[in-house]
Every structure is written in C-alpha cells, then in structure tokens.
Amino acid sequence: MKKYILTLDEGTTSARAIIFDECGNVVSIAQNEFTQIYPRPSYVEHDPIEILSAQYSAITECIIKSGLKTSDISCVGITNQRETVVVWNRLTGEPVYNAIVWQCRRTAELCEELKSQGLEEYIINTTGLKIDAYFSGTKIKWILDNVEGAREAANRGELLFGTIDTWLMWKLSNGKIHSTDQTNASRTMLYDIHNLCWDKKLLEILDIPESMLPTVQKSGSVYGDIDIMGANLSVCGVAGDQQSALFGQRCVNVGDVKNTYGTGCFLLMNTGTTAVKSNNGLLTTIAATTENSPCEYALEGSVFIGGAVIQWLRDEMKLIENAAQSEELAIAVSDSAGVYIVPAFAGLGAPYWDMYARGTICGLTRGAGRNHIVRAALESIAYQTNDLITAMQNDAGVCVTSLKADGGASKNRFLMQFQADISNADVICPKNAEATALGAALLAGLTAGVIENTDSLNADATTFTPAMNDDIRQSSLDGWRSAVKSTISFSKE
Ligand code: ADP
C-alpha cells in the first residue's frame, strides 16, 4: 500500500524534503542550505541550479533516511518561497539570470513609476496586491529589459517564467510540466484573482509575453509526474508557503487565522469565497483549495520585525545569549514597567504604512532594567500581530476568537500567553511544528486519496487561553497606541 507523501519545502534559505505518513506524521526530514547572493545593496538573488541540486539531494537523503522505497510514496506536494522569479530558456533548460528573490528591491523605482501612472487602484482591484517590488511582475520585466537578448528570445517564445515551484517541476519532469498553482500565481501581480486568469492589461503594461507564463491549476490537483531516483512520482499539491501553512493549520473556515512567528510574522485569515478588499492596507490573496471546492481567499498582513527583534537583543544589544533565554528574563518580572519597544527598524507595515518610521523605546524610568526591555521586545511581537488581527476583523467583519501559531518564536510560551491575553483570543500551537510542509502534503494526499479525512490532524496541540483582565488589556493597548504614535511623529520631525 502506497501511503507516504513526499513534500518539497523550498524556503528562502534552505530546501527541505519531508516524508509524511497518511496521518500527517513526519517520518523523515532532510535539509540543505543554499547561497544567498547580494550583488549590490538591496539586491538579493539565488542560483536556480543550486536550489535544484539542494532540493534534489534533500529528497534523496530524506528517502534514504526513511528506509522507504520510492514505490512506497504515493504522491508529492510542493511548497515554496513565494514571488521569487526564475526565467529560463525552454530549449536549453538554462536560466537566463539568477533567481530574483522576493526580498530584492531592485524594481522599487519601476513600482514608483507604475504608481505615478495611476495604476494603484487597478492593480489592487485585479490582483489584490499593493504595487511593490516584492511581487514577481516587475522582476520578470527587469530580466527581460536587462539581460542581453532576453526580450528577443522571449518574443520568439523561447523563454519561460516560473516561481520556484514551477522551476522545480519543470526541471524534475524534464520539461513536461510548466504549471503553477493559484496561490503562487496570486503573488505575481499579474494574476486576476477574481476571474482566475493572467491579466492581459498588466502583461501589456509590463511588456511580458503570455507565452512565458505557466498554466495555473488548483493547489490540490494533479500536475503530472516528476522523476525521483528513477521513479515517476505524481505531484498532486502545490502552494506558496504562507497559504500552505494556512491549509496545514487547518484554517479552512471563514474567520480562521494563523500567524507564523518567524523573522517576520505572516498573518493570514481565511475569508471563504469572498475576496475581501482591505481598508487597512492588507493584501487579498488566494487560499489553497482542492480540485472540487470553489476558490477561496485570504487576507494577509505581515509584521516586518517579529522574531528579528529577539535577534537584535542578542546580536546588537547583547542582552541575551540566545532566543530561548528571552522567555526566562521576561517572566522574571511581572510586567514591562511601562516600557514599550516599537521595532520599526524598517518602517511600519499594516495598518500604519509608514516606511520612514524608525524604532523607539518609550516609557523608560530609572527602575527599568534588562528584563523589562526583553519583555517589552517580546510584547512588541504580540502587539504588532494584534494590530493586524484588529485590521482583519474590521475588514472582514468577523470576530477572531482563536489564532493558530507556528514558526520559531511560537516556542516562546510567554509570547504565546501574552498574545492570548492582549488579543483576548485562544492561541493554539500544534505539536507538529511543520505547518507549511504539512499543508502541501495534505493538498497532495487529499488529491491522491491517501488522506481521506483531516479530523484527527493537529489534535495534539497546546492552547493558551486569555487570562488578563479587561482593564489591564485596555490600558496596555492604549500604551502601545501612544508608543506607535510617538514613533510616527518622531520620524516626521
Ligand atoms: P524564519 O523561517 O523566518 O527563518 P523561524 O521560524 O526559523 O524563522 O524562526 C526564527 C526566529 O524566531 C528568529 O528571529 C528568532 O529570534 C526567533 N525565535 C526562535 N526561538 C525563539 C524563542 N524561544 N523565543 C523568541 N524568539 C525566538
């Protein structure tokens, strides 16, 4: 009986392979890091061939470690860093340029131009996205405009574009699959999320030939076979990392929310079949679904500096030796003694959107010490997350009573409890921390019929319930709002 699911979890810094059984348990994991290339300040690239080989050797190591044969594997799921662009020649299979990574800001000026052409409203209405260098569209244009011969080759129909899922499938199928899924497509700034097709007007504006673009499928659907160690394995699930985590956390009903507490935080709320347009600067994106269900949407917001504030305490302030120690110091004091840290190191995102804001520490008194500062740093992660939750509640008109958590900083019990307290919502941390990979595995497993129901998944979870009284919550939130206000007005001086 083939009952195992192989998942490719291709992230920003490493490629991992994970084998799950039909109950969603992890059987085996392997991981390889790859090089981050910084050719100029604010430019970020990856070598697509290195990603492929890092991914492939993680797959073989994972299979060998598991003791399974490829014939035990029923299907493959893929989840990937979103928005990152690869352009390659379909005749030679060679990339024409390095992958331009989502973090890369090289097209910021081009984005300003698009704004000055008055395209903001059109782009948000069509793609659900704000005009930003993050998204794939302007990166593809950059390659066509800057790599010698690229535009001519693209016009001859010789070049293909893909996000990393597409690139891996094309290579591993020997050029037979040129597809992506709706969640990845919805991050390109080229995809009409309402009519579910590439948008011809945007392709024209950015001068991108449609012949380069992959076919878009449902996240849970059959993409075709890839060759793994001489065996043909069927790819049955693909989703961008954040939507995959939303699915893996089983946030499949309207109002379900997950937050990934990593370097930054990514909060997504399932809004069902309604594409909710945000009044607070959040993004509207497609959620992962399987073949027979209708298209669903999510609201997405991100905290730029999440776990990174803890890295800052460790590396720059030298207040802690490691991230885990932050918990010990935070619980050594009963509160933050009125200290607030607003870690706007790279500006403030939703709902404030102030790119010029810079970090502040407010409310210092003579008695404020190291433990208070550490505690205030952890609290800032929860306050920023709470701002996003509030914005989503307002946009979607639903009340959030629980939140699923994952990512490195979700191991911090103080942070999880403070989040529950300040958001007045249960915070649920599943024992299986692999929510992102699990999402792709479930999409594949449900499509291939290896997984029939998902009821028992994530049953083993720790729930943090709110324990703060309303007055303290209100005064704490008031303090945070004043701190944010001071931060914004300071940067305006
Ligand atoms: P990413 O995928 O963004 O690299 P991870 O999910 O691996 O991030 O999480 C790493 C982040 O989590 C780091 O910023 C680190 O400071 C933070 N972190 C890890 N463990 C803890 C902890 N116990 N308490 C607080 N923050 C933590």
CSV table of C-alpha atoms and ligand atoms in Angstrom, one decimal, residues 13 260-264 306-311 314 323-327 378 381 406-413 415, ligand 1:
chain,number,residue,atom,x,y,z
A,13,THR,CA,17.5,30.0,2.9
A,260,THR,CA,3.7,32.3,11.6
A,261,TYR,CA,6.2,33.8,14.1
A,262,GLY,CA,9.4,33.8,12.2
A,263,THR,CA,12.0,36.5,11.5
A,264,GLY,CA,8.9,38.5,10.4
A,306,GLY,CA,8.9,39.8,14.5
A,307,GLY,CA,11.5,37.3,15.9
A,308,ALA,CA,14.1,39.6,14.4
A,309,VAL,CA,13.7,41.9,17.5
A,310,ILE,CA,14.9,39.0,19.6
A,311,GLN,CA,17.9,38.6,17.3
A,314,ARG,CA,21.0,39.0,21.2
A,323,ALA,CA,16.5,33.5,21.7
A,324,ALA,CA,15.1,31.0,24.2
A,325,GLN,CA,16.6,32.9,27.1
A,326,SER,CA,14.2,35.8,26.3
A,327,GLU,CA,11.4,33.8,27.9
A,378,LEU,CA,8.6,40.1,23.1
A,381,ILE,CA,5.7,41.0,18.6
A,406,ASP,CA,3.7,28.3,14.2
A,407,GLY,CA,7.2,29.4,13.4
A,408,GLY,CA,10.4,29.6,15.5
A,409,ALA,CA,9.2,32.2,18.0
A,410,SER,CA,5.9,30.3,18.7
A,411,LYS,CA,8.1,28.1,21.0
A,412,ASN,CA,8.2,31.0,23.4
A,413,ARG,CA,5.4,30.3,26.0
A,415,LEU,CA,4.9,35.3,24.0
B,1,ADP,P1,12.4,32.0,9.5
B,1,ADP,O1,11.7,30.9,8.9
B,1,ADP,O2,11.9,33.4,9.3
B,1,ADP,O3,13.9,32.0,9.4
B,1,ADP,P2,12.0,30.7,12.1
B,1,ADP,O4,10.6,30.2,12.0
B,1,ADP,O5,13.1,29.7,12.0
B,1,ADP,O6,12.2,31.9,11.1
B,1,ADP,O7,12.2,31.5,13.5
B,1,ADP,C1,13.3,32.2,13.7
B,1,ADP,C2,13.0,33.4,14.5
B,1,ADP,O8,12.4,33.1,15.7
B,1,ADP,C3,14.3,34.2,14.9
B,1,ADP,O9,14.0,35.6,14.6
B,1,ADP,C4,14.4,34.0,16.4
B,1,ADP,O10,14.9,35.2,17.0
B,1,ADP,C5,13.0,33.7,16.8
B,1,ADP,N1,13.0,32.7,17.9
B,1,ADP,C6,13.4,31.5,17.9
B,1,ADP,N2,13.2,30.9,19.1
B,1,ADP,C7,12.7,31.8,19.9
B,1,ADP,C8,12.2,31.8,21.3
B,1,ADP,N3,12.3,30.8,22.1
B,1,ADP,N4,11.7,33.0,21.7
B,1,ADP,C9,11.6,34.1,21.0
B,1,ADP,N5,12.0,34.1,19.7
B,1,ADP,C10,12.5,33.0,19.2
